[in-house]
mmCIF file of C-alpha atoms and ligand atoms in Angstrom:
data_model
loop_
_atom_site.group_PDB
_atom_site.id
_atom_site.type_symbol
_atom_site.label_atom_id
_atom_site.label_comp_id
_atom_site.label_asym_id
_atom_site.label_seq_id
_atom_site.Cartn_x
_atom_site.Cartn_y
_atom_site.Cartn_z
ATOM 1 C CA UNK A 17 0.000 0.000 0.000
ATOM 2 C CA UNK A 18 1.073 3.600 -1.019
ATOM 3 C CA UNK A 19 2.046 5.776 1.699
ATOM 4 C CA UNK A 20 -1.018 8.027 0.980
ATOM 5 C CA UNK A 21 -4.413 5.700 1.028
ATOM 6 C CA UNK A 22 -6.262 6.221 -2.156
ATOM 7 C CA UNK A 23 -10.436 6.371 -1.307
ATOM 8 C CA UNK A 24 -12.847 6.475 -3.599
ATOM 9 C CA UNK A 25 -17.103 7.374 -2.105
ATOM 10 C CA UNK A 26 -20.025 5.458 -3.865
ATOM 11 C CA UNK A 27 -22.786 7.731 -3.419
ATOM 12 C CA UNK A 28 -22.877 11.300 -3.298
ATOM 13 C CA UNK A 29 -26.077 12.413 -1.707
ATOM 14 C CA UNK A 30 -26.461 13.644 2.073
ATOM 15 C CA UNK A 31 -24.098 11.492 3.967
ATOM 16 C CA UNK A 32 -21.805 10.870 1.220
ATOM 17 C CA UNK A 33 -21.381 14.550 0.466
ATOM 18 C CA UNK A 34 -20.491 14.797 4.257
ATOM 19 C CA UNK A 35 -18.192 11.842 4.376
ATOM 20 C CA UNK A 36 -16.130 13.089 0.743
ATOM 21 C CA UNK A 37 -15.748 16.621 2.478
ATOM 22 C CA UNK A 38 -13.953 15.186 5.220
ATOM 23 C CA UNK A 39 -11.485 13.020 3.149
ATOM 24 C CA UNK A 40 -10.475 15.808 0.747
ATOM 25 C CA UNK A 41 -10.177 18.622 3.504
ATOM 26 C CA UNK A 42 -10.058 17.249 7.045
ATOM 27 C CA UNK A 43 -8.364 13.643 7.286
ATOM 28 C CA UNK A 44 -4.425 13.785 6.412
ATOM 29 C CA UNK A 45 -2.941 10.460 4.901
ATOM 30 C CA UNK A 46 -5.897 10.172 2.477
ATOM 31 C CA UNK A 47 -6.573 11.197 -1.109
ATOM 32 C CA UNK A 48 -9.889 11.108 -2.477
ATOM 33 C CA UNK A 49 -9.936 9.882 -5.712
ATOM 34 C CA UNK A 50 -13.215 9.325 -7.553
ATOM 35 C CA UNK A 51 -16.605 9.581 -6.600
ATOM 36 C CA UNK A 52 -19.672 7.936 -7.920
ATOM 37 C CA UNK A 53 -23.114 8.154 -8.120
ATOM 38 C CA UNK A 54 -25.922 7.026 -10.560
ATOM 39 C CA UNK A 55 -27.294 10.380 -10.680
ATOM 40 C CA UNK A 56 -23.884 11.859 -12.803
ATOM 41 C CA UNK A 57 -25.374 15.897 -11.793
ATOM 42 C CA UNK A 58 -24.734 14.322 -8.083
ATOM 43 C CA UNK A 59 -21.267 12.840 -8.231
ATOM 44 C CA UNK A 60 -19.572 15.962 -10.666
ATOM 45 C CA UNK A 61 -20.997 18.816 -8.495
ATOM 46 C CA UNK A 62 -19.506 16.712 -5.360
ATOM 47 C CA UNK A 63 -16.420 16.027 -7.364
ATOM 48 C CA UNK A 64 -16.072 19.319 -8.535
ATOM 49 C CA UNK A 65 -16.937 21.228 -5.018
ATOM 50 C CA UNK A 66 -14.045 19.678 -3.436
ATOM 51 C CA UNK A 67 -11.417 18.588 -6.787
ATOM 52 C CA UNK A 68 -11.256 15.688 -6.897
ATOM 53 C CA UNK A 69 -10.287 14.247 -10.252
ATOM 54 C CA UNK A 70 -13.238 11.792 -11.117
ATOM 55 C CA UNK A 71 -16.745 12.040 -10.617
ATOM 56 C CA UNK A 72 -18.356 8.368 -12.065
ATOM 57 C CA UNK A 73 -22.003 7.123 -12.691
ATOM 58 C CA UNK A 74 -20.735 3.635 -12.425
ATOM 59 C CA UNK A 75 -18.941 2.500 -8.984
ATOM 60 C CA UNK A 76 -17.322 -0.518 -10.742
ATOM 61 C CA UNK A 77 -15.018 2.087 -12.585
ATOM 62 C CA UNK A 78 -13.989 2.526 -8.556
ATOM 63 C CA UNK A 79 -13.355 -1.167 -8.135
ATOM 64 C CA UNK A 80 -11.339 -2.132 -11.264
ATOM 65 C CA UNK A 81 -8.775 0.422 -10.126
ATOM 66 C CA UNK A 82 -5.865 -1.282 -8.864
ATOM 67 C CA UNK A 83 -4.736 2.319 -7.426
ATOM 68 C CA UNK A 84 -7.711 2.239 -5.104
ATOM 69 C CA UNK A 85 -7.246 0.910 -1.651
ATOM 70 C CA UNK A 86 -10.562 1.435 -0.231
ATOM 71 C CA UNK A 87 -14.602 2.387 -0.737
ATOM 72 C CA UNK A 88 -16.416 4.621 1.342
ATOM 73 C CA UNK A 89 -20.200 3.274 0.860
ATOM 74 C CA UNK A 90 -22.896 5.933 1.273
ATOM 75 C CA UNK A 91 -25.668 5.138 -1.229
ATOM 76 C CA UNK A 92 -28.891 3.774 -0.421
ATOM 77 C CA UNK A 93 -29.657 1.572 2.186
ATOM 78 C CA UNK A 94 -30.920 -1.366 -0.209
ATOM 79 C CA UNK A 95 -27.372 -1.220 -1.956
ATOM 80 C CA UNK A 96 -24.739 -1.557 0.772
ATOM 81 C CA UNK A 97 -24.936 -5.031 1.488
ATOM 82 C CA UNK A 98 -24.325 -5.855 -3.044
ATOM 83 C CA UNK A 99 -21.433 -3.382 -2.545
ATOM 84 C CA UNK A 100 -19.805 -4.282 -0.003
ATOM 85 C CA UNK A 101 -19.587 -7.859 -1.383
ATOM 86 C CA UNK A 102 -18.500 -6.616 -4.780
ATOM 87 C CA UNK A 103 -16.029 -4.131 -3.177
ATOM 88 C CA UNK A 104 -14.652 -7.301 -0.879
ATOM 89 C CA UNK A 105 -14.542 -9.444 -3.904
ATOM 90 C CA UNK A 106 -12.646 -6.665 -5.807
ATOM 91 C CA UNK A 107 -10.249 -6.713 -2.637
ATOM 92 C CA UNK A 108 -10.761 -2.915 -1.615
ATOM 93 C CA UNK A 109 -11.472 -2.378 2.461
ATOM 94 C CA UNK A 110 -14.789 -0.881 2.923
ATOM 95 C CA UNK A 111 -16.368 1.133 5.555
ATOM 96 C CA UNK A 112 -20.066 1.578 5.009
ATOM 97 C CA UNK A 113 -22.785 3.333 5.946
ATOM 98 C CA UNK A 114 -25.169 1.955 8.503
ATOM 99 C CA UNK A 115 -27.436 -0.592 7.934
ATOM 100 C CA UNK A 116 -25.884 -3.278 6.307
ATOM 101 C CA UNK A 117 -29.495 -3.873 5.192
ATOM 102 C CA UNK A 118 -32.687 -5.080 6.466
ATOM 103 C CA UNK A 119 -32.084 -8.450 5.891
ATOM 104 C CA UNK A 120 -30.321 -10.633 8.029
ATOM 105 C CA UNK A 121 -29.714 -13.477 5.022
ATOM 106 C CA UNK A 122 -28.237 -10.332 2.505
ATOM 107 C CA UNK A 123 -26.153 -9.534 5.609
ATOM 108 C CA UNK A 124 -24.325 -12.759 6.326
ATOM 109 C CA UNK A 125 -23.554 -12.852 2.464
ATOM 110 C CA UNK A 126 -21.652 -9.539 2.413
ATOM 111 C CA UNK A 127 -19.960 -10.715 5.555
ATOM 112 C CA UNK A 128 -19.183 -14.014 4.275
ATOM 113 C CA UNK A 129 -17.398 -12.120 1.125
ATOM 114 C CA UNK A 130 -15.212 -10.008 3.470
ATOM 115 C CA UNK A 131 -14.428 -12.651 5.657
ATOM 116 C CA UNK A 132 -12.996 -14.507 2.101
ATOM 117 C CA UNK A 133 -11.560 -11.504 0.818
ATOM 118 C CA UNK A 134 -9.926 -10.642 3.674
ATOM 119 C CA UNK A 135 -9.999 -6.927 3.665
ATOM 120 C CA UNK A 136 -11.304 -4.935 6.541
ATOM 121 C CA UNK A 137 -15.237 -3.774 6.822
ATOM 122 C CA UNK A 138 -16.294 -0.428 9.289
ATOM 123 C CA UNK A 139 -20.220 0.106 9.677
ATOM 124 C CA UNK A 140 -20.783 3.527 10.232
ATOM 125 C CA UNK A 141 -22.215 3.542 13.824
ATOM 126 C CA UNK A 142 -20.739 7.280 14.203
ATOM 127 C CA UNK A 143 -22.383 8.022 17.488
ATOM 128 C CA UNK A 144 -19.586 5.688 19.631
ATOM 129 C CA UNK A 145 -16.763 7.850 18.009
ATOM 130 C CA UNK A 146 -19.017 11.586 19.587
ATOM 131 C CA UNK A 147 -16.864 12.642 21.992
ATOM 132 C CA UNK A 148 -19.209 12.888 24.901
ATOM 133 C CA UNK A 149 -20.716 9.480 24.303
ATOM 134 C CA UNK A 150 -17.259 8.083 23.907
ATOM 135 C CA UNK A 151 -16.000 9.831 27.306
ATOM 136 C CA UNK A 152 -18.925 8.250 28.925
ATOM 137 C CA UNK A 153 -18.548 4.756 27.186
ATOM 138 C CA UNK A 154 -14.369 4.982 28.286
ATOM 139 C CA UNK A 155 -15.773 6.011 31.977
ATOM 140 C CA UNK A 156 -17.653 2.895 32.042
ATOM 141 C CA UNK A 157 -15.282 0.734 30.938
ATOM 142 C CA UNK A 158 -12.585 1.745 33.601
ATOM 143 C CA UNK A 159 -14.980 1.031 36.342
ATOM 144 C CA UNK A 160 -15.709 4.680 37.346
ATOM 145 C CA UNK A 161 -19.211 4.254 37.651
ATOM 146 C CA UNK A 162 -18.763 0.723 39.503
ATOM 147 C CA UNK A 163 -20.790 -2.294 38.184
ATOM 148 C CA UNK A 164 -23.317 -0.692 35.671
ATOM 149 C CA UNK A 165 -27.108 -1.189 36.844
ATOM 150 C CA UNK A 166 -29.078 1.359 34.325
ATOM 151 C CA UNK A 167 -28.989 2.693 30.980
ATOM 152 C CA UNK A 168 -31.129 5.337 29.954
ATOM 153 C CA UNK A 169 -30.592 6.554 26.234
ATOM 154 C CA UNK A 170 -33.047 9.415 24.808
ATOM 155 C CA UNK A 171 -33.154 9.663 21.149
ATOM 156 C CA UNK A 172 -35.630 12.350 19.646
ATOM 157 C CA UNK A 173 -35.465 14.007 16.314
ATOM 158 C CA UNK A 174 -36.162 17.797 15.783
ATOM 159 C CA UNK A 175 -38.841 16.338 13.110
ATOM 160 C CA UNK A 176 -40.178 13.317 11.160
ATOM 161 C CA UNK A 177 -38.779 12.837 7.692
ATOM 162 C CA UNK A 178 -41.282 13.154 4.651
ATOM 163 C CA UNK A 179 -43.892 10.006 4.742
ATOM 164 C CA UNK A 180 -42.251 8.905 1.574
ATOM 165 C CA UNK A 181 -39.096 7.952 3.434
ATOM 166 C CA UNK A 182 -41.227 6.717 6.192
ATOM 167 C CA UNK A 183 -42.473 4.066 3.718
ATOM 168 C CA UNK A 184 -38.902 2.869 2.833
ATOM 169 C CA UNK A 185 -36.873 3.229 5.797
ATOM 170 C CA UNK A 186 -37.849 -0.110 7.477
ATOM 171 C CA UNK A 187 -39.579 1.343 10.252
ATOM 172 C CA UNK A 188 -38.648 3.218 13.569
ATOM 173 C CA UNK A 189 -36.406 1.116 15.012
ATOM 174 C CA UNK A 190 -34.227 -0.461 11.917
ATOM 175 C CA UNK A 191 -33.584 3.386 10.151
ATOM 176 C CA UNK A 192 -33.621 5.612 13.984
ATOM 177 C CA UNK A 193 -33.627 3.348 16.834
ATOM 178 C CA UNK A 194 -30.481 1.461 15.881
ATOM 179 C CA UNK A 195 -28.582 3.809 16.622
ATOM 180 C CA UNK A 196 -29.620 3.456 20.248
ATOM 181 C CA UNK A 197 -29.439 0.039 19.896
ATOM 182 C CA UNK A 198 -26.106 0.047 18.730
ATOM 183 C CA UNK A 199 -25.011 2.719 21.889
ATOM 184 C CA UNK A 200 -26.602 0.591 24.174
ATOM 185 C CA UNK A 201 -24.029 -2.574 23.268
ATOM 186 C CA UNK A 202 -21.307 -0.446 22.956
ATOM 187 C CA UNK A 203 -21.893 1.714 26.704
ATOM 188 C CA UNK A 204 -22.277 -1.769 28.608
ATOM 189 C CA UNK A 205 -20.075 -3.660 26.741
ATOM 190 C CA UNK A 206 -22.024 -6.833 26.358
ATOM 191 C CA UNK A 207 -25.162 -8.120 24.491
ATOM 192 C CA UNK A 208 -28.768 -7.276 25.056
ATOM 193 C CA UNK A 209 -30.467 -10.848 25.496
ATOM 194 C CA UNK A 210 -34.123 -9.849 25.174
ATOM 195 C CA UNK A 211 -35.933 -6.388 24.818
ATOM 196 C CA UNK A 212 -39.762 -4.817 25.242
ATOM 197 C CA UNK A 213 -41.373 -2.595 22.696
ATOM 198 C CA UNK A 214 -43.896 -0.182 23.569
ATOM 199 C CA UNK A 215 -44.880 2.119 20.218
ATOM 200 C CA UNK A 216 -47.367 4.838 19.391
ATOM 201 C CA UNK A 217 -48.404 7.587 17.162
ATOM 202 C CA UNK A 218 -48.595 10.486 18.813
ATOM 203 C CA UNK A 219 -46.821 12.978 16.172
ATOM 204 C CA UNK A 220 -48.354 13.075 13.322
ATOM 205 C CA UNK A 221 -51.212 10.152 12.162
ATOM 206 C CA UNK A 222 -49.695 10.119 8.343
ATOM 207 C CA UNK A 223 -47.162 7.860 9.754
ATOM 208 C CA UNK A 224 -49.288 5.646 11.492
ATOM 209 C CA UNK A 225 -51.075 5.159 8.120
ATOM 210 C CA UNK A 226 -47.919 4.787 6.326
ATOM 211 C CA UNK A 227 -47.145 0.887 8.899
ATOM 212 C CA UNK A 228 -44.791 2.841 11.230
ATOM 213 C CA UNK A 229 -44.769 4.254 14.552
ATOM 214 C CA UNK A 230 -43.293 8.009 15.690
ATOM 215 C CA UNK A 231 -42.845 7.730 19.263
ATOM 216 C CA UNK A 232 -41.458 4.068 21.813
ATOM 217 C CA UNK A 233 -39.817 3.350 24.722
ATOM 218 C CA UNK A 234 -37.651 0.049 24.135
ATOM 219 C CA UNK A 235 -36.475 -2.177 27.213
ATOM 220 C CA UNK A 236 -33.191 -4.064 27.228
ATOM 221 C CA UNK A 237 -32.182 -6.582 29.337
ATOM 222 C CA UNK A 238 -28.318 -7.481 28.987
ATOM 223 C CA UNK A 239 -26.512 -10.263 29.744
ATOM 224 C CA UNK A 240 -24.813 -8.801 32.326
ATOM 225 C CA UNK A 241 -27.864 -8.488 34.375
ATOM 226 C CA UNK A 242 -28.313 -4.756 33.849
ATOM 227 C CA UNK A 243 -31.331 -3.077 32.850
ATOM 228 C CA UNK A 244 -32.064 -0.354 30.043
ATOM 229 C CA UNK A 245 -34.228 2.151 28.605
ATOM 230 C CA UNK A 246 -34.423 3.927 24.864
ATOM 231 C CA UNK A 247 -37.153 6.758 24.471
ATOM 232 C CA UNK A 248 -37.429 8.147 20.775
ATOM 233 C CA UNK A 249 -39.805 10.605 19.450
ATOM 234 C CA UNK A 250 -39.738 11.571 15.863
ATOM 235 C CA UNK A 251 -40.504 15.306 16.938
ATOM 236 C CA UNK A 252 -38.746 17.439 19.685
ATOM 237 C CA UNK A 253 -40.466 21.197 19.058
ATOM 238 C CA UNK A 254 -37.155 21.963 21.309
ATOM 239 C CA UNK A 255 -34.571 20.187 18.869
ATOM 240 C CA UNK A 256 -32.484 17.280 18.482
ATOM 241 C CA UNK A 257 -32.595 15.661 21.835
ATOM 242 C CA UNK A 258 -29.583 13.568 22.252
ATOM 243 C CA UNK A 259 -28.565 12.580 25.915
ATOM 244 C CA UNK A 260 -27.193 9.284 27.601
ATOM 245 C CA UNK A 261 -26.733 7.869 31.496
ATOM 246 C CA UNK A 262 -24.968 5.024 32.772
ATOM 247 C CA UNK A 263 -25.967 4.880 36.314
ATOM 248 C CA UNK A 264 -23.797 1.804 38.505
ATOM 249 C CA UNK A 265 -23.074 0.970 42.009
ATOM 250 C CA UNK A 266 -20.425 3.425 42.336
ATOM 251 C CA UNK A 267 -21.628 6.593 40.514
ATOM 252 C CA UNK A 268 -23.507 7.911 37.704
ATOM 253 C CA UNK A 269 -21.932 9.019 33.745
ATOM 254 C CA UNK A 270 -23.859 11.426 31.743
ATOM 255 C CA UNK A 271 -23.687 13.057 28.947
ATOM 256 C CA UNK A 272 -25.756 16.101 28.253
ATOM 257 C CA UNK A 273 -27.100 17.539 24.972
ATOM 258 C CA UNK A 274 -24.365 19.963 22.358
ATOM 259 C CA UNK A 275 -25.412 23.667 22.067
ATOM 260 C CA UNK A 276 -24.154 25.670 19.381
ATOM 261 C CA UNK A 277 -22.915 27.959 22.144
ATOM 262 C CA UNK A 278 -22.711 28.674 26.548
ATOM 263 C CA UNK A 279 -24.717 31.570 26.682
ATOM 264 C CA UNK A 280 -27.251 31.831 28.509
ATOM 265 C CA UNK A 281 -30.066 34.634 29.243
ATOM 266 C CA UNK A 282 -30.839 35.562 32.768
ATOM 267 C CA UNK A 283 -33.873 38.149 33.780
ATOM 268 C CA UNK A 284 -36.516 38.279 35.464
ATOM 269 C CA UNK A 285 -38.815 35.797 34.132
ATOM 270 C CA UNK A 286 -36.463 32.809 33.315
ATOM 271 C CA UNK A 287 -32.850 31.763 32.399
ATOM 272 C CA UNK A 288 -32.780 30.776 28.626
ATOM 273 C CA UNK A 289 -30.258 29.652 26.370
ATOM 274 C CA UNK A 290 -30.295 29.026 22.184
ATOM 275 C CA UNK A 291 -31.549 25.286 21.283
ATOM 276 C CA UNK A 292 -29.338 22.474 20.991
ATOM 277 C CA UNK A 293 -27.624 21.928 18.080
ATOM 278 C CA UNK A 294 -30.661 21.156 15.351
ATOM 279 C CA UNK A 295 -29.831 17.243 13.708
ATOM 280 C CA UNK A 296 -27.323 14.871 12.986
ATOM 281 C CA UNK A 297 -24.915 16.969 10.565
ATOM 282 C CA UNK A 298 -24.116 19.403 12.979
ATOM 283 C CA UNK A 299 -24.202 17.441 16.313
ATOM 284 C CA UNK A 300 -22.562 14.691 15.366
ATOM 285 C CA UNK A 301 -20.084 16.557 12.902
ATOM 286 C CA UNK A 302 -16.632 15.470 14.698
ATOM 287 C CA UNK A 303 -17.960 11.917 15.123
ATOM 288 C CA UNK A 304 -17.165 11.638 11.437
ATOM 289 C CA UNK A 305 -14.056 12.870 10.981
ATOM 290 C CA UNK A 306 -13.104 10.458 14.126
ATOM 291 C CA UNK A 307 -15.023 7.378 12.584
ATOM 292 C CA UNK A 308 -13.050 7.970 9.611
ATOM 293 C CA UNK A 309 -9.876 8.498 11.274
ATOM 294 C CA UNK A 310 -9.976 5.278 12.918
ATOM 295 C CA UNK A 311 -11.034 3.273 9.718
ATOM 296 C CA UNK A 312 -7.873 4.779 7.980
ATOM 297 C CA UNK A 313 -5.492 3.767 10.842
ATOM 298 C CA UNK A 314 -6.802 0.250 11.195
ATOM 299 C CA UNK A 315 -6.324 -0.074 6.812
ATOM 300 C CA UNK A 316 -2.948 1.755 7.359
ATOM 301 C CA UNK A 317 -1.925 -0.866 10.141
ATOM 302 C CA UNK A 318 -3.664 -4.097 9.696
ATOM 303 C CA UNK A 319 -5.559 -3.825 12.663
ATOM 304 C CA UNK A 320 -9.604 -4.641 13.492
ATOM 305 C CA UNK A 321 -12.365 -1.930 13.031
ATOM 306 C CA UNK A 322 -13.645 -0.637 16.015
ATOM 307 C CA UNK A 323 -17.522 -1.231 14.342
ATOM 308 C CA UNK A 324 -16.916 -4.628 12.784
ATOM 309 C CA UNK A 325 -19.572 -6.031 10.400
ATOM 310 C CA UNK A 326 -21.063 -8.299 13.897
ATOM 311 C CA UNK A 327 -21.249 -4.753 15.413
ATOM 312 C CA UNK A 328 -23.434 -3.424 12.233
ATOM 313 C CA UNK A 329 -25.704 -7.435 12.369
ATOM 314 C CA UNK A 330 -26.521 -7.067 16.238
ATOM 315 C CA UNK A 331 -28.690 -3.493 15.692
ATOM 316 C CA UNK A 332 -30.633 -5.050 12.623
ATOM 317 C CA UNK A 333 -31.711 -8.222 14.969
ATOM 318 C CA UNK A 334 -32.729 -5.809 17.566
ATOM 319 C CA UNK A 335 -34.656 -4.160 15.177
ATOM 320 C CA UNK A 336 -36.332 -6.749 13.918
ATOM 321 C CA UNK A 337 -36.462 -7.955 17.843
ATOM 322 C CA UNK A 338 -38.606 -4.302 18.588
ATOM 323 C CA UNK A 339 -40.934 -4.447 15.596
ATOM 324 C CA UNK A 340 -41.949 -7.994 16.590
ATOM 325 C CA UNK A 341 -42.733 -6.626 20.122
ATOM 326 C CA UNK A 342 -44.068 -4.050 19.618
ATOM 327 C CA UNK A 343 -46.808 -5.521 16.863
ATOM 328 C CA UNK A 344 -46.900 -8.888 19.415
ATOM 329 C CA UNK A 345 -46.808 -6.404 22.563
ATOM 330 C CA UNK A 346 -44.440 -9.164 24.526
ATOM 331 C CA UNK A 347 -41.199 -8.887 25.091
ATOM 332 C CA UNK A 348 -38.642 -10.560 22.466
ATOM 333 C CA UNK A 349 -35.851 -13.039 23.412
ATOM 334 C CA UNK A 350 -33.093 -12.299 20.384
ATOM 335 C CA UNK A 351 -32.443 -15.457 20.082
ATOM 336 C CA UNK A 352 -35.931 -15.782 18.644
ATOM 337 C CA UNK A 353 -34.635 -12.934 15.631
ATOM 338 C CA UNK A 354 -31.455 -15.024 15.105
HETATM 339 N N1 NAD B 401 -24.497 7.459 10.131
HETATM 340 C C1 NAD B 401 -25.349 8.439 9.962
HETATM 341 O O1 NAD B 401 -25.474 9.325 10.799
HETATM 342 C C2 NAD B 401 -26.178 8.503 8.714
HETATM 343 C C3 NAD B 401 -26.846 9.686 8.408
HETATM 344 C C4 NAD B 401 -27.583 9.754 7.212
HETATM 345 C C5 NAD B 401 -27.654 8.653 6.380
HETATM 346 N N2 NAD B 401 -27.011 7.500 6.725
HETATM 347 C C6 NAD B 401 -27.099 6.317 5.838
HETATM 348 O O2 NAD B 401 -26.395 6.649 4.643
HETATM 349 C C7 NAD B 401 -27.093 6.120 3.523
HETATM 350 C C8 NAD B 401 -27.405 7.262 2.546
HETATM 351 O O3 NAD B 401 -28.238 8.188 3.196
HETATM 352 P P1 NAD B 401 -28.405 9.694 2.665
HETATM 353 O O4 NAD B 401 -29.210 10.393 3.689
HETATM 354 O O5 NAD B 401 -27.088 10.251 2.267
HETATM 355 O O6 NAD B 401 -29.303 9.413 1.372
HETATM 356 P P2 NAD B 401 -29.396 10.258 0.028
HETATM 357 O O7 NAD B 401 -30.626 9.772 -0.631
HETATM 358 O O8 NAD B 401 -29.206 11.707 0.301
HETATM 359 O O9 NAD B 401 -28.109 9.768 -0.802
HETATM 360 C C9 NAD B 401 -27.978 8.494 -1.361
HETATM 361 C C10 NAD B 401 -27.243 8.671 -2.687
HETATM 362 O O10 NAD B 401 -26.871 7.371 -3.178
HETATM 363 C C11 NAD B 401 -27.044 7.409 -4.591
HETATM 364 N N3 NAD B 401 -27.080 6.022 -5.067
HETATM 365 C C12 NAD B 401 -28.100 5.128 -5.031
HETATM 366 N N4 NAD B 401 -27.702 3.953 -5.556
HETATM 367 C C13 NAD B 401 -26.398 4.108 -5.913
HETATM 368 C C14 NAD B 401 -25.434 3.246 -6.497
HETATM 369 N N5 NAD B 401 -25.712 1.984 -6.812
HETATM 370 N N6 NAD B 401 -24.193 3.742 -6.726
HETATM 371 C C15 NAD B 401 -23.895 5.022 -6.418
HETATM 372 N N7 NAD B 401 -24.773 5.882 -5.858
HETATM 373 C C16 NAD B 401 -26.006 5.429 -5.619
HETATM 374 C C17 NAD B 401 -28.303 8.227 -4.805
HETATM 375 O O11 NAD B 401 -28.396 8.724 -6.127
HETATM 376 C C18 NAD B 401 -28.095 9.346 -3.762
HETATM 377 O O12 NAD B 401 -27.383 10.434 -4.309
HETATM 378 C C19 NAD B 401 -28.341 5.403 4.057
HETATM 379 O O13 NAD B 401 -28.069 4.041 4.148
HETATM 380 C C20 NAD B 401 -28.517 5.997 5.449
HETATM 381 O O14 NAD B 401 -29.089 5.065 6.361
HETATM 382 C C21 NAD B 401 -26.270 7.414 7.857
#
């Protein structure tokens, strides 16, 4: 491998654009060298925004390049699980958006190609690398909290997306929730064993017609004995409401919601401050350049990602594991998922 790792992105829409941006101007060690996307209009104005030398309609003119060390998968959900086999098969390391995909069947296929190809696979669970949530999570893990009894994780969108992404996304907890379910493994540092899904629509009754639910609190028992709670809402008139607790025999972690700034307002009626930082772009911004840091250092020295494919199965069986639940309204062993 070349000194400088040679990237190219397959899909150049929100995310993608994001993830591009941060290769070309933020990440040293890396060169961006092609982007594609079906829609050409998409991958030349991203090409051309930040110079980089090939914008492509077709992603196999990415994977025929010997040059190219590795893909940075950002198109559609119902595409990353193809890619990432084709990408392993064309021996090019691959970090990938999150999910996998829906299916648990399409899942173990793409894994089974990496694990033959040999080339390293990061899902892109970005929330572990946030630095408050990874403070908390390296808190935990050194014991400072003792042995960990509670989780609470809330998880509540500014506002819903349009009801014709509602109808694709796979429902609440496969395209929001597993997020949360992916936080919750990585703060306690073992497996949830079975989980309780209560759902409702309280925001807005278009999604309830369109199969899906806008509001649940999710349960989690985990192997280790400790007990766990997830509360999303698809609308927070306040903002995007992002805030996690690890509460133990010894003490208590938390981490707070990000504010674009530390003023606050103090008169005579109240003491006010701006809203939190609005949705995932801007409060999560450094947990992308960090995900992506730590992909290229395990490429440049042979080591494991620190979201392995497992790490991007688990969430999709939870999932699966809620929506079950929830329609059933019993709790769900995840052994009973697979
Ligand atoms: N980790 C996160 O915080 C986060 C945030 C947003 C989206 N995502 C994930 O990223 C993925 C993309 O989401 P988005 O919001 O950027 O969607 P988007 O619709 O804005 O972008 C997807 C892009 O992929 C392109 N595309 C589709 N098929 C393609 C193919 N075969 N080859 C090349 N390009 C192709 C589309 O034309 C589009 O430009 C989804 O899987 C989503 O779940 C993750």
């Amino acid at each position: 491998m070349a000194a400088t790792l040679r990237i190219g992105v397959i899909g150049a829409g929100r995310i993608g654009v994001l993830h591009a941006r941060n290769l070309a101007t933020r990440l040293p060690g890396v060169r961006l060298e092609a982007i594609s996307d079906v829609v050409a209009a998409s991958a030349e104005k991203c090409a051309k925004d930040l110079g980089v030398a090939s914008a492509l309609t077709d992603h196999r003119r990415i994977l025929e390049r010997k040059d190219i060390d590795a893909v940075v998968i950002c198109s559609s959900t119902d595409t990353h699980a193809r890619l990432i086999g084709e990408a392993a098969e064309a021996g090019k390391h691959v970090f990938c958006e999150k999910p996998i995909d829906h299916d648990l069947a399409k899942i173990d296929d793409a894994l089974a190609k990496v694990a033959r190809a040999g080339v390293k696979l990061q899902v892109g669970f970005n929330r572990r690398f946030d630095p408050s949530f990874s403070r908390v999570r390296d808190l935990v893990a050194g014991g400072s909290v003792g042995k960990p009894h509670l989780l609470r994780i809330t998880s509540r969108d500014p506002s819903p997306p349009p009801i014709a992404y509602v109808k694709v996304s796979g429902g609440i907890f496969l395209d929001m929730t597993i997020h949360d379910f992916d936080m919750a493994r990585f703060q306690m540092g073992c497996e949830v064993t079975e989980l309780y899904a209560a759902g409702g629509v309280l925001v807005d009754p278009e999604i309830g017609k369109a199969g899906d639910l806008d509001t649940a609190v999710i349960t989690l028992r985990f192997e280790n004995g400790a007990i766990g709670t997830i509360d999303n809402s698809r609308k927070s008139v306040f903002g995007y409401d992002q805030r996690l607790e690890v509460f133990g025999s010894g003490g208590m972690a938390e981490a707070a919601n990000a504010f674009p700034n530390t003023v606050t307002l103090s008169n005579g009626k109240s003491v006010a401050r701006d809203l939190p930082l609005n949705f995932f772009l801007d409060r999560y911004a450094e947990s992308y350049v960090r995900e992506m840091e730590a992909f290229i250092a395990c490429v440049r020295d042979g080591k494991e990602p620190p979201v392995s494919g497992r790490d991007g199965r688990v969430p999709v069986v939870m999932g699966r594991a809620a929506r079950l639940s929830a329609e059933k309204n019993r709790p769900v062993k995840l052994s009973e998922i697979g």
